[in-house]
CSV table of C-alpha atoms and ligand atoms in Angstrom, one decimal:
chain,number,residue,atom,x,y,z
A,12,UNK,CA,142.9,43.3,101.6
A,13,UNK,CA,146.4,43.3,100.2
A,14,UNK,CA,144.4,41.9,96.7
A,15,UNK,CA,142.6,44.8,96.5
A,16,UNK,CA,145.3,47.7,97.4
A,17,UNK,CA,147.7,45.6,94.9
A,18,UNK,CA,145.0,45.8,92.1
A,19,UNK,CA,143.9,49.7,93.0
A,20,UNK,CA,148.1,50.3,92.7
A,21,UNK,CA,147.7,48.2,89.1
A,22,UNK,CA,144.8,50.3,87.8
A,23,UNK,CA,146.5,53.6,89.0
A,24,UNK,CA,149.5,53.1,87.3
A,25,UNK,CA,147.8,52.3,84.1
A,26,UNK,CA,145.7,55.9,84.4
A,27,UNK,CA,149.0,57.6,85.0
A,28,UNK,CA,150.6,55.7,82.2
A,29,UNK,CA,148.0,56.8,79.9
A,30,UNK,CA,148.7,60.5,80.8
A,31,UNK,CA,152.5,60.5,80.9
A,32,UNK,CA,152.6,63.3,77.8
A,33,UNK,CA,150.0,65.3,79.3
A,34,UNK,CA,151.5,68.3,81.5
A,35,UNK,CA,149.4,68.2,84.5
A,36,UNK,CA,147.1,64.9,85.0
A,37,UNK,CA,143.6,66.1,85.2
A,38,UNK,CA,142.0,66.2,88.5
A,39,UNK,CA,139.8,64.0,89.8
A,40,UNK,CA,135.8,65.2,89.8
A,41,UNK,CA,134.8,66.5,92.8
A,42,UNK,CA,131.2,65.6,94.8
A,43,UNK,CA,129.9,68.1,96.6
A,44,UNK,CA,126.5,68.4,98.4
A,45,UNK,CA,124.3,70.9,95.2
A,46,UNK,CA,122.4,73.4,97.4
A,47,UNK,CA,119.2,75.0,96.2
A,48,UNK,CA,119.3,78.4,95.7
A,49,UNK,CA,117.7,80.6,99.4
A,50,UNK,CA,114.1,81.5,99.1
A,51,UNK,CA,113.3,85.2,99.7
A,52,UNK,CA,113.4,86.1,103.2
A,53,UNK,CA,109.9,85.8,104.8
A,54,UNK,CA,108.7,83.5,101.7
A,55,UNK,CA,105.5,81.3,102.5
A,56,UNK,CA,103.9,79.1,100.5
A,57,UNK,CA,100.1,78.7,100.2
A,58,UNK,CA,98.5,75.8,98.6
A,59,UNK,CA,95.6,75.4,96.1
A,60,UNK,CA,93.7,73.9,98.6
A,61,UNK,CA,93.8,76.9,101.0
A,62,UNK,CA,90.7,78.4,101.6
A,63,UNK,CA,89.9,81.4,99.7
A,64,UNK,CA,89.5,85.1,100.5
A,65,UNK,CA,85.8,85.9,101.0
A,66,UNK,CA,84.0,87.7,97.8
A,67,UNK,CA,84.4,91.5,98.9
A,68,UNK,CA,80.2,92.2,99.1
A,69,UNK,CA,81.7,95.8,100.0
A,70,UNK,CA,79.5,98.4,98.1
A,71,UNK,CA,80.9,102.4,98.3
A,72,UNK,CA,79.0,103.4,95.6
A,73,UNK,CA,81.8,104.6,92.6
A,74,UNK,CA,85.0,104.3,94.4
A,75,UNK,CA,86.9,106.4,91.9
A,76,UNK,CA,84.9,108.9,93.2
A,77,UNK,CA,86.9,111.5,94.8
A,78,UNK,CA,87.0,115.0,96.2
A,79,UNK,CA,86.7,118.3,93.8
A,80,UNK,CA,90.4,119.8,93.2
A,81,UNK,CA,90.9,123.0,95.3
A,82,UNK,CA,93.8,125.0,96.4
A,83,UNK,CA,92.5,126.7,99.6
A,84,UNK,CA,94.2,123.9,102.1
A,85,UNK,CA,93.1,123.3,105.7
A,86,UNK,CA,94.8,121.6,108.3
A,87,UNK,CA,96.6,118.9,107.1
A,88,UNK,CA,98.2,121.3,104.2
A,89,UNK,CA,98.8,123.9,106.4
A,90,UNK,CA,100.9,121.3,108.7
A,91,UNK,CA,102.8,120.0,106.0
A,92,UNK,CA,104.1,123.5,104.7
A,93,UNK,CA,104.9,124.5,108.7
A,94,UNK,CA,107.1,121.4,108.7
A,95,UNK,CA,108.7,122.1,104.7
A,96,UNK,CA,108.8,118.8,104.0
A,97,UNK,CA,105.7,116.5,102.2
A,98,UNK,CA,106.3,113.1,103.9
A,99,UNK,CA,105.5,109.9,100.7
A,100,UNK,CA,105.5,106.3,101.4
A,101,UNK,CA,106.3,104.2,98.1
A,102,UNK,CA,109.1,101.2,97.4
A,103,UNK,CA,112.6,101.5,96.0
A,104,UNK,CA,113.0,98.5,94.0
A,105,UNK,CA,109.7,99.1,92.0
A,106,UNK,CA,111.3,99.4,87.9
A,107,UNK,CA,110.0,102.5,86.1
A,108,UNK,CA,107.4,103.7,89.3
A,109,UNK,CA,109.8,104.1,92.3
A,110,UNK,CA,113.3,103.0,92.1
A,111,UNK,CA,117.1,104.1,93.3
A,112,UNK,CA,118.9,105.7,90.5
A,113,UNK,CA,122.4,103.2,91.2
A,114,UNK,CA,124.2,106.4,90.7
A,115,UNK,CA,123.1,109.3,91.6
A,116,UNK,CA,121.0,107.4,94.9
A,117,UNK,CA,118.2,109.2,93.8
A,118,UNK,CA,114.5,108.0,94.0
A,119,UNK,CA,113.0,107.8,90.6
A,120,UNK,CA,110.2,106.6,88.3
A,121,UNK,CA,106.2,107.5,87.5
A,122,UNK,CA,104.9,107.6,91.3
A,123,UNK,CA,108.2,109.3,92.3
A,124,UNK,CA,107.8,112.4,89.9
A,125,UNK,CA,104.0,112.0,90.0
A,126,UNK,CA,105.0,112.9,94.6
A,127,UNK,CA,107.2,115.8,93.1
A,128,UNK,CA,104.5,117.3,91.3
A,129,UNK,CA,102.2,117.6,94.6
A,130,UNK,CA,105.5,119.0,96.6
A,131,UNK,CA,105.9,121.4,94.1
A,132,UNK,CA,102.3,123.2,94.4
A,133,UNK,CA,102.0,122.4,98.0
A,134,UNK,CA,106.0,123.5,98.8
A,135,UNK,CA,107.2,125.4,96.0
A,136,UNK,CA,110.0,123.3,95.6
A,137,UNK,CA,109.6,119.6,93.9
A,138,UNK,CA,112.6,118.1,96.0
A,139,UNK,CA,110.9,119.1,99.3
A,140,UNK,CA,110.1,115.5,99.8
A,141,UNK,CA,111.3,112.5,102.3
A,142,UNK,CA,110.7,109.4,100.6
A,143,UNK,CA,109.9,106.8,103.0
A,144,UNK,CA,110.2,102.9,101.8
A,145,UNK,CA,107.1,101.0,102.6
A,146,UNK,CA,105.8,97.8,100.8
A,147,UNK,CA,102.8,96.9,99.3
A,148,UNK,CA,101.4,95.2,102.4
A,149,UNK,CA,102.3,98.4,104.9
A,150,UNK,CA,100.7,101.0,102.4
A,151,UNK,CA,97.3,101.2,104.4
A,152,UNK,CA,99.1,100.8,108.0
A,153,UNK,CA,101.3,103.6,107.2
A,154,UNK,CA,98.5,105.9,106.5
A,155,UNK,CA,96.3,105.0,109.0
A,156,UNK,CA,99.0,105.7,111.9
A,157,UNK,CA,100.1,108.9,109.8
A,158,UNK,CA,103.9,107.6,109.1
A,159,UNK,CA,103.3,108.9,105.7
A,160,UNK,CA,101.3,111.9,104.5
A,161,UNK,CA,100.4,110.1,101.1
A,162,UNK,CA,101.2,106.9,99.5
A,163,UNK,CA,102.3,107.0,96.0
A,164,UNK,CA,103.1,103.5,95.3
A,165,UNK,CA,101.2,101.5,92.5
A,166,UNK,CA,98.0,101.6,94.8
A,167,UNK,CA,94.6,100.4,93.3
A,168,UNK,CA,91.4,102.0,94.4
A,169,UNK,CA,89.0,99.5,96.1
A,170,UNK,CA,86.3,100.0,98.3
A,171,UNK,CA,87.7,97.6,101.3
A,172,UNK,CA,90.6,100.3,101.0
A,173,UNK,CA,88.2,103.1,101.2
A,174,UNK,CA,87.2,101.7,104.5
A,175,UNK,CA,90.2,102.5,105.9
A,176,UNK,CA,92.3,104.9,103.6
A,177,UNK,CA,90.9,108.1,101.2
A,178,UNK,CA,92.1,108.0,97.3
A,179,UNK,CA,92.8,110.8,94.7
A,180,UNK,CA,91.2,111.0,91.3
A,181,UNK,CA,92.8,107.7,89.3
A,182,UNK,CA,96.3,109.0,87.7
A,183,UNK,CA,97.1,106.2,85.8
A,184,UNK,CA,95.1,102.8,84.9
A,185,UNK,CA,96.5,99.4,85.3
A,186,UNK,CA,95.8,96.0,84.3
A,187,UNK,CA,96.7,93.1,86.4
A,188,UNK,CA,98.2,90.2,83.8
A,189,UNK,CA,101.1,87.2,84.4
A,190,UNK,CA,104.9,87.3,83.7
A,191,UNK,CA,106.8,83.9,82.7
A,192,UNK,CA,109.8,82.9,81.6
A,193,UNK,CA,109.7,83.4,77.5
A,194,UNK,CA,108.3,80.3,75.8
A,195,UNK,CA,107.6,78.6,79.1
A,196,UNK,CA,103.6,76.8,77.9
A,197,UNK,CA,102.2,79.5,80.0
A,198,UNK,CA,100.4,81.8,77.9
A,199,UNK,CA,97.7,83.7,80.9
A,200,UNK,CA,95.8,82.4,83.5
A,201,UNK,CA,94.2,79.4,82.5
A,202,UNK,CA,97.8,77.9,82.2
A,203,UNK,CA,98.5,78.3,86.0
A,204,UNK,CA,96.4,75.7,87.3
A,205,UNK,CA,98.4,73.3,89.2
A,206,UNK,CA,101.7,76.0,89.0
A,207,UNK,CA,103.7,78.2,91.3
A,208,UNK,CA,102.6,81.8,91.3
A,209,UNK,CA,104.0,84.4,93.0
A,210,UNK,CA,102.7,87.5,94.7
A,211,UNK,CA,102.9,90.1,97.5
A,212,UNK,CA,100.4,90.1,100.7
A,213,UNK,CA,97.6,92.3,101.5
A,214,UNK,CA,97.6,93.4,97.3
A,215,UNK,CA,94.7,92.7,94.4
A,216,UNK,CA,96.6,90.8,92.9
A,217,UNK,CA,97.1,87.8,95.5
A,218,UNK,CA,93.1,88.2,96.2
A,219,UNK,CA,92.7,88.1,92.3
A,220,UNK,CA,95.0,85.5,91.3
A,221,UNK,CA,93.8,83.1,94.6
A,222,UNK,CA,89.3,83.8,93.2
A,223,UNK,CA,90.7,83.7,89.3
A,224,UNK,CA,93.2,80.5,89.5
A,225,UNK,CA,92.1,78.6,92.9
A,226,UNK,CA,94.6,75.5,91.5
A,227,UNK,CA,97.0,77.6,91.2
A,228,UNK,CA,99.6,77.6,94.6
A,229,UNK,CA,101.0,80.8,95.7
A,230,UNK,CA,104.7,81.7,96.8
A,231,UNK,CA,104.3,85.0,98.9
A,232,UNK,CA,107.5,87.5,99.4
A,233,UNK,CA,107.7,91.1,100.7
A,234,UNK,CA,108.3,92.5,97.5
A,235,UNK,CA,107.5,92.5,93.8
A,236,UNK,CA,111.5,92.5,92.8
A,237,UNK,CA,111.7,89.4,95.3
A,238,UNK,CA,109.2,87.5,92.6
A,239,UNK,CA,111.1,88.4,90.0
A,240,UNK,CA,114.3,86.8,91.2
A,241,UNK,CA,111.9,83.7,92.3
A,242,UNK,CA,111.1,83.6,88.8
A,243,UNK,CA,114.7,83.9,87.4
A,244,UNK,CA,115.5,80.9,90.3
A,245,UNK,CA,112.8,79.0,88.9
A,246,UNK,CA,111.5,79.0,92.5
A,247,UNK,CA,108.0,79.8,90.9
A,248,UNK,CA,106.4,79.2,87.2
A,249,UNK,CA,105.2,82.9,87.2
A,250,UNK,CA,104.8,86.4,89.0
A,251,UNK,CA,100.9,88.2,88.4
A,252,UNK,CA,100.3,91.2,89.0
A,253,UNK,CA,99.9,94.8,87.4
A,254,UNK,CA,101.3,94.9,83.7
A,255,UNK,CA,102.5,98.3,84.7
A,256,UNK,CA,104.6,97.1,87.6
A,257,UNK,CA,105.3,93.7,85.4
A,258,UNK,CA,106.5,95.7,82.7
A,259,UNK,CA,109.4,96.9,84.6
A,260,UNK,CA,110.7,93.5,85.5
A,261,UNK,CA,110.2,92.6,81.8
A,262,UNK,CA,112.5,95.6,80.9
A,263,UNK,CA,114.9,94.4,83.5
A,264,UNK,CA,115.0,90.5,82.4
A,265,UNK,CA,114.8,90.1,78.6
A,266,UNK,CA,114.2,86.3,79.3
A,267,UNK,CA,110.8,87.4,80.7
A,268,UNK,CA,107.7,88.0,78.9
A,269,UNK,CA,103.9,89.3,79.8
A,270,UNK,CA,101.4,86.9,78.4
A,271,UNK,CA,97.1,86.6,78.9
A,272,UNK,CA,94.8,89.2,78.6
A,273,UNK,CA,93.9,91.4,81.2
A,274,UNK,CA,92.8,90.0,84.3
A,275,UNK,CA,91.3,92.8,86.4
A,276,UNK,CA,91.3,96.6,85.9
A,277,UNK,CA,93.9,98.0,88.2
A,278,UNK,CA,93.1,101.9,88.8
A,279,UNK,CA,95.8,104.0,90.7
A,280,UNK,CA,95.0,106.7,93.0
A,281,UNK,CA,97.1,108.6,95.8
A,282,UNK,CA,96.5,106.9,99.1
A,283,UNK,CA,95.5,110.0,101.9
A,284,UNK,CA,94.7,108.9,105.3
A,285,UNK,CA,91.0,109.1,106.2
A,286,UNK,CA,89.8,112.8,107.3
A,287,UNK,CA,92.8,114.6,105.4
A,288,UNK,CA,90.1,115.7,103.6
A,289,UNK,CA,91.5,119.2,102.5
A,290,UNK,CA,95.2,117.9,101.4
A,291,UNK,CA,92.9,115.3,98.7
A,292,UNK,CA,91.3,118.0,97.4
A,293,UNK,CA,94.9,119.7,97.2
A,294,UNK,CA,96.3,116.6,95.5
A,295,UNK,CA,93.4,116.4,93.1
A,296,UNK,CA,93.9,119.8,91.9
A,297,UNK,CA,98.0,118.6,90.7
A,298,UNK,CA,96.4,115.8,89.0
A,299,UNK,CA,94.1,118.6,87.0
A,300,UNK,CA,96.9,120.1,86.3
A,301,UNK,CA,99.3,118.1,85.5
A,302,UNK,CA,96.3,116.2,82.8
A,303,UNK,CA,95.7,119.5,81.2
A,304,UNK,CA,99.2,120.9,81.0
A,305,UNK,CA,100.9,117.9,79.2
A,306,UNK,CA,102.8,117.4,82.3
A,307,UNK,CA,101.1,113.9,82.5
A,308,UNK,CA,102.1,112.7,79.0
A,309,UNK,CA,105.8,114.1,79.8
A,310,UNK,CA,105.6,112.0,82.4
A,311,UNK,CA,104.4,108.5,80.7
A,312,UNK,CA,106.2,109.2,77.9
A,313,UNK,CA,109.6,109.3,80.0
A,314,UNK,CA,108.8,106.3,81.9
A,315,UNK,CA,106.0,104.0,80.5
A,316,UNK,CA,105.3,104.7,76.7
A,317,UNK,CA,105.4,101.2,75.3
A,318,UNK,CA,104.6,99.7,78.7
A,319,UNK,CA,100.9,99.7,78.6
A,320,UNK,CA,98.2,100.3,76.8
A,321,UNK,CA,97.6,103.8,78.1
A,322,UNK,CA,98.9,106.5,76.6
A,323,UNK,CA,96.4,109.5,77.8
A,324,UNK,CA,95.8,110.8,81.4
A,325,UNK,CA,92.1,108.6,82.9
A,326,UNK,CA,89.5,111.1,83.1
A,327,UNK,CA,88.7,112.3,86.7
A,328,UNK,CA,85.4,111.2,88.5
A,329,UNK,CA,84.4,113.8,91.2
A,330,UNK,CA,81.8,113.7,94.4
A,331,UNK,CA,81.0,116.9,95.1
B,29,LIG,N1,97.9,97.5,92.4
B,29,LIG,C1,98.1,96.4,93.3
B,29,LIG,C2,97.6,96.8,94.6
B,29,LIG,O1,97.4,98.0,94.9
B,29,LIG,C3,99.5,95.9,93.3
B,29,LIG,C4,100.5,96.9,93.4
B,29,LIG,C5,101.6,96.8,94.4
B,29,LIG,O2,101.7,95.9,95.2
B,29,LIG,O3,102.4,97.7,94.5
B,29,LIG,O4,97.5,96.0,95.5
């Protein structure tokens, strides 16, 4: 015991000796427990192996189909102007569609100004509007218990969705694609077999990514801004989903790139609830007008030119 002290003392010395010049001897390196970095709240993991969601068999004839554009109102319209206010559910961390200006605190973006231009015909007034923040996975629940008079939130028209919720004409058309890190080996979908992909619940892109890449395991979070930070923490090899939504993160992470070639059409529509029948015609009538007024093209020129492939208003399809 006193060996070893007496030779610790010996090789201590000699250390100090061999800093005497040196101001302040350097301190000794520190071990400390390295802690991963937190997972999104409410992150879950599913594996390749999981079974996958059933091929929707649904048939509703053209689902882009919608109601002709009228004016006259009804009953839903004629409650929204009584209470002055049109009630939209979309997110607030959703780049260049529906985000919080960090300075003014104001709600901005494509879907924001796209819910302006309906309050404006249906209020007179384009800031007659509560925003309420909703995410992807609550977009149908909110209209079905009438939280929300319309969704305006990157929402792709489906016919499972018609079963529950009522679109507007298509106002802009999506492409669902995969962000990486920039040069990561990942160049579209083929490349995520046997990688970490992340998406949001109850969205087309988690059914579409799970039917086009079953080897590919899936981190699900609440949010599309929670994927990118997974990304950025290297928590997954990729986020898929819209390359309109994608191409917000990309703007907001230089690192990042969108790679692959379209993976399924992604068209948007207003969500309505079911019945509101009157206030989709209403809402189909801005869309008219703001395609053949240029108000559109403002619009995408402000906040997506460069962003997608897109660069004219999608022609309507109407019912009756
Ligand atoms: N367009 C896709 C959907 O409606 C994804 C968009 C989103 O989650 O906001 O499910």
């Amino acid at each position: 015991m006193r060996r070893s002290l007496a030779v610790i003392s010996l090789a201590a010395t000699v250390f100090l000796g061999g800093c005497a010049n040196s101001e302040s001897p350097a301190a000794p390196t520190r071990t400390g427990t390295y802690t991963e970095m937190p997972m999104p709240a409410q992150a879950t993991t599913i594996v390749s192996s999981s079974p996958l969601p059933t091929a929707n068999p649904d048939q509703c004839g053209n689902p882009l189909a919608s109601l002709r554009p009228s004016t006259a109102g009804g009953p839903t319209v004629d409650a929204i102007r009584a209470r002055g206010r049109l009630i939209v559910g979309l997110d607030t961390g959703s780049n260049l569609f529906s985000f919080r200006d960090p300075k003014s605190g104001t709600i901005m973006g494509f879907d924001a100004d796209i819910a302006r231009e309906i309050a404006k015909d249906l209020l007179g007034d384009a800031s007659l509007i509560d925003f309420r923040t909703i995410g992807s996975s609550d977009r149908e629940k909110a209209l079905k218990s009438h939280t929300v008079d319309i969704v305006a939130k990157t929402m792709s028209i489906t016919c499972e969705r018609r079963k529950d919720v009522t679109f507007s004409t298509v106002y802009l058309q999506a492409s669902q694609r995969v962000l990486v890190v920039q040069d990561s080996g990942i160049n579209g979908i083929a490349d995520l077999a046997g990688k970490r992909v992340c998406v949001v619940p109850r969205t087309t892109s988690m059914d579409n990514i799970r039917r086009g890449q079953p080897a590919a395991s899936l981190l699900t979070v609440p949010s599309w801004a929670d994927c990118l930070v997974a990304l950025q923490q290297r928590q997954v090899d990729a986020v898929s989903t819209d390359d309109a939504i994608l191409a917000g993160m990309a703007a907001q992470d230089p690192y990042t790139a969108v790679v692959g070639g379209p993976i399924s059409p992604e068209p948007y529509g207003i969500g309505i609830p079911k019945g509101d029948d009157d206030l989709v015609r209403f809402v189909n009538a801005t869309l008219e007008r703001i395609r053949t007024s240029g108000r559109w093209q403002e619009l995408y020129d402000e906040w997506l030119v460069g962003a997608l492939h897109e660069s004219s208003p999608p022609t309507p399809t109407y019912q009756d």
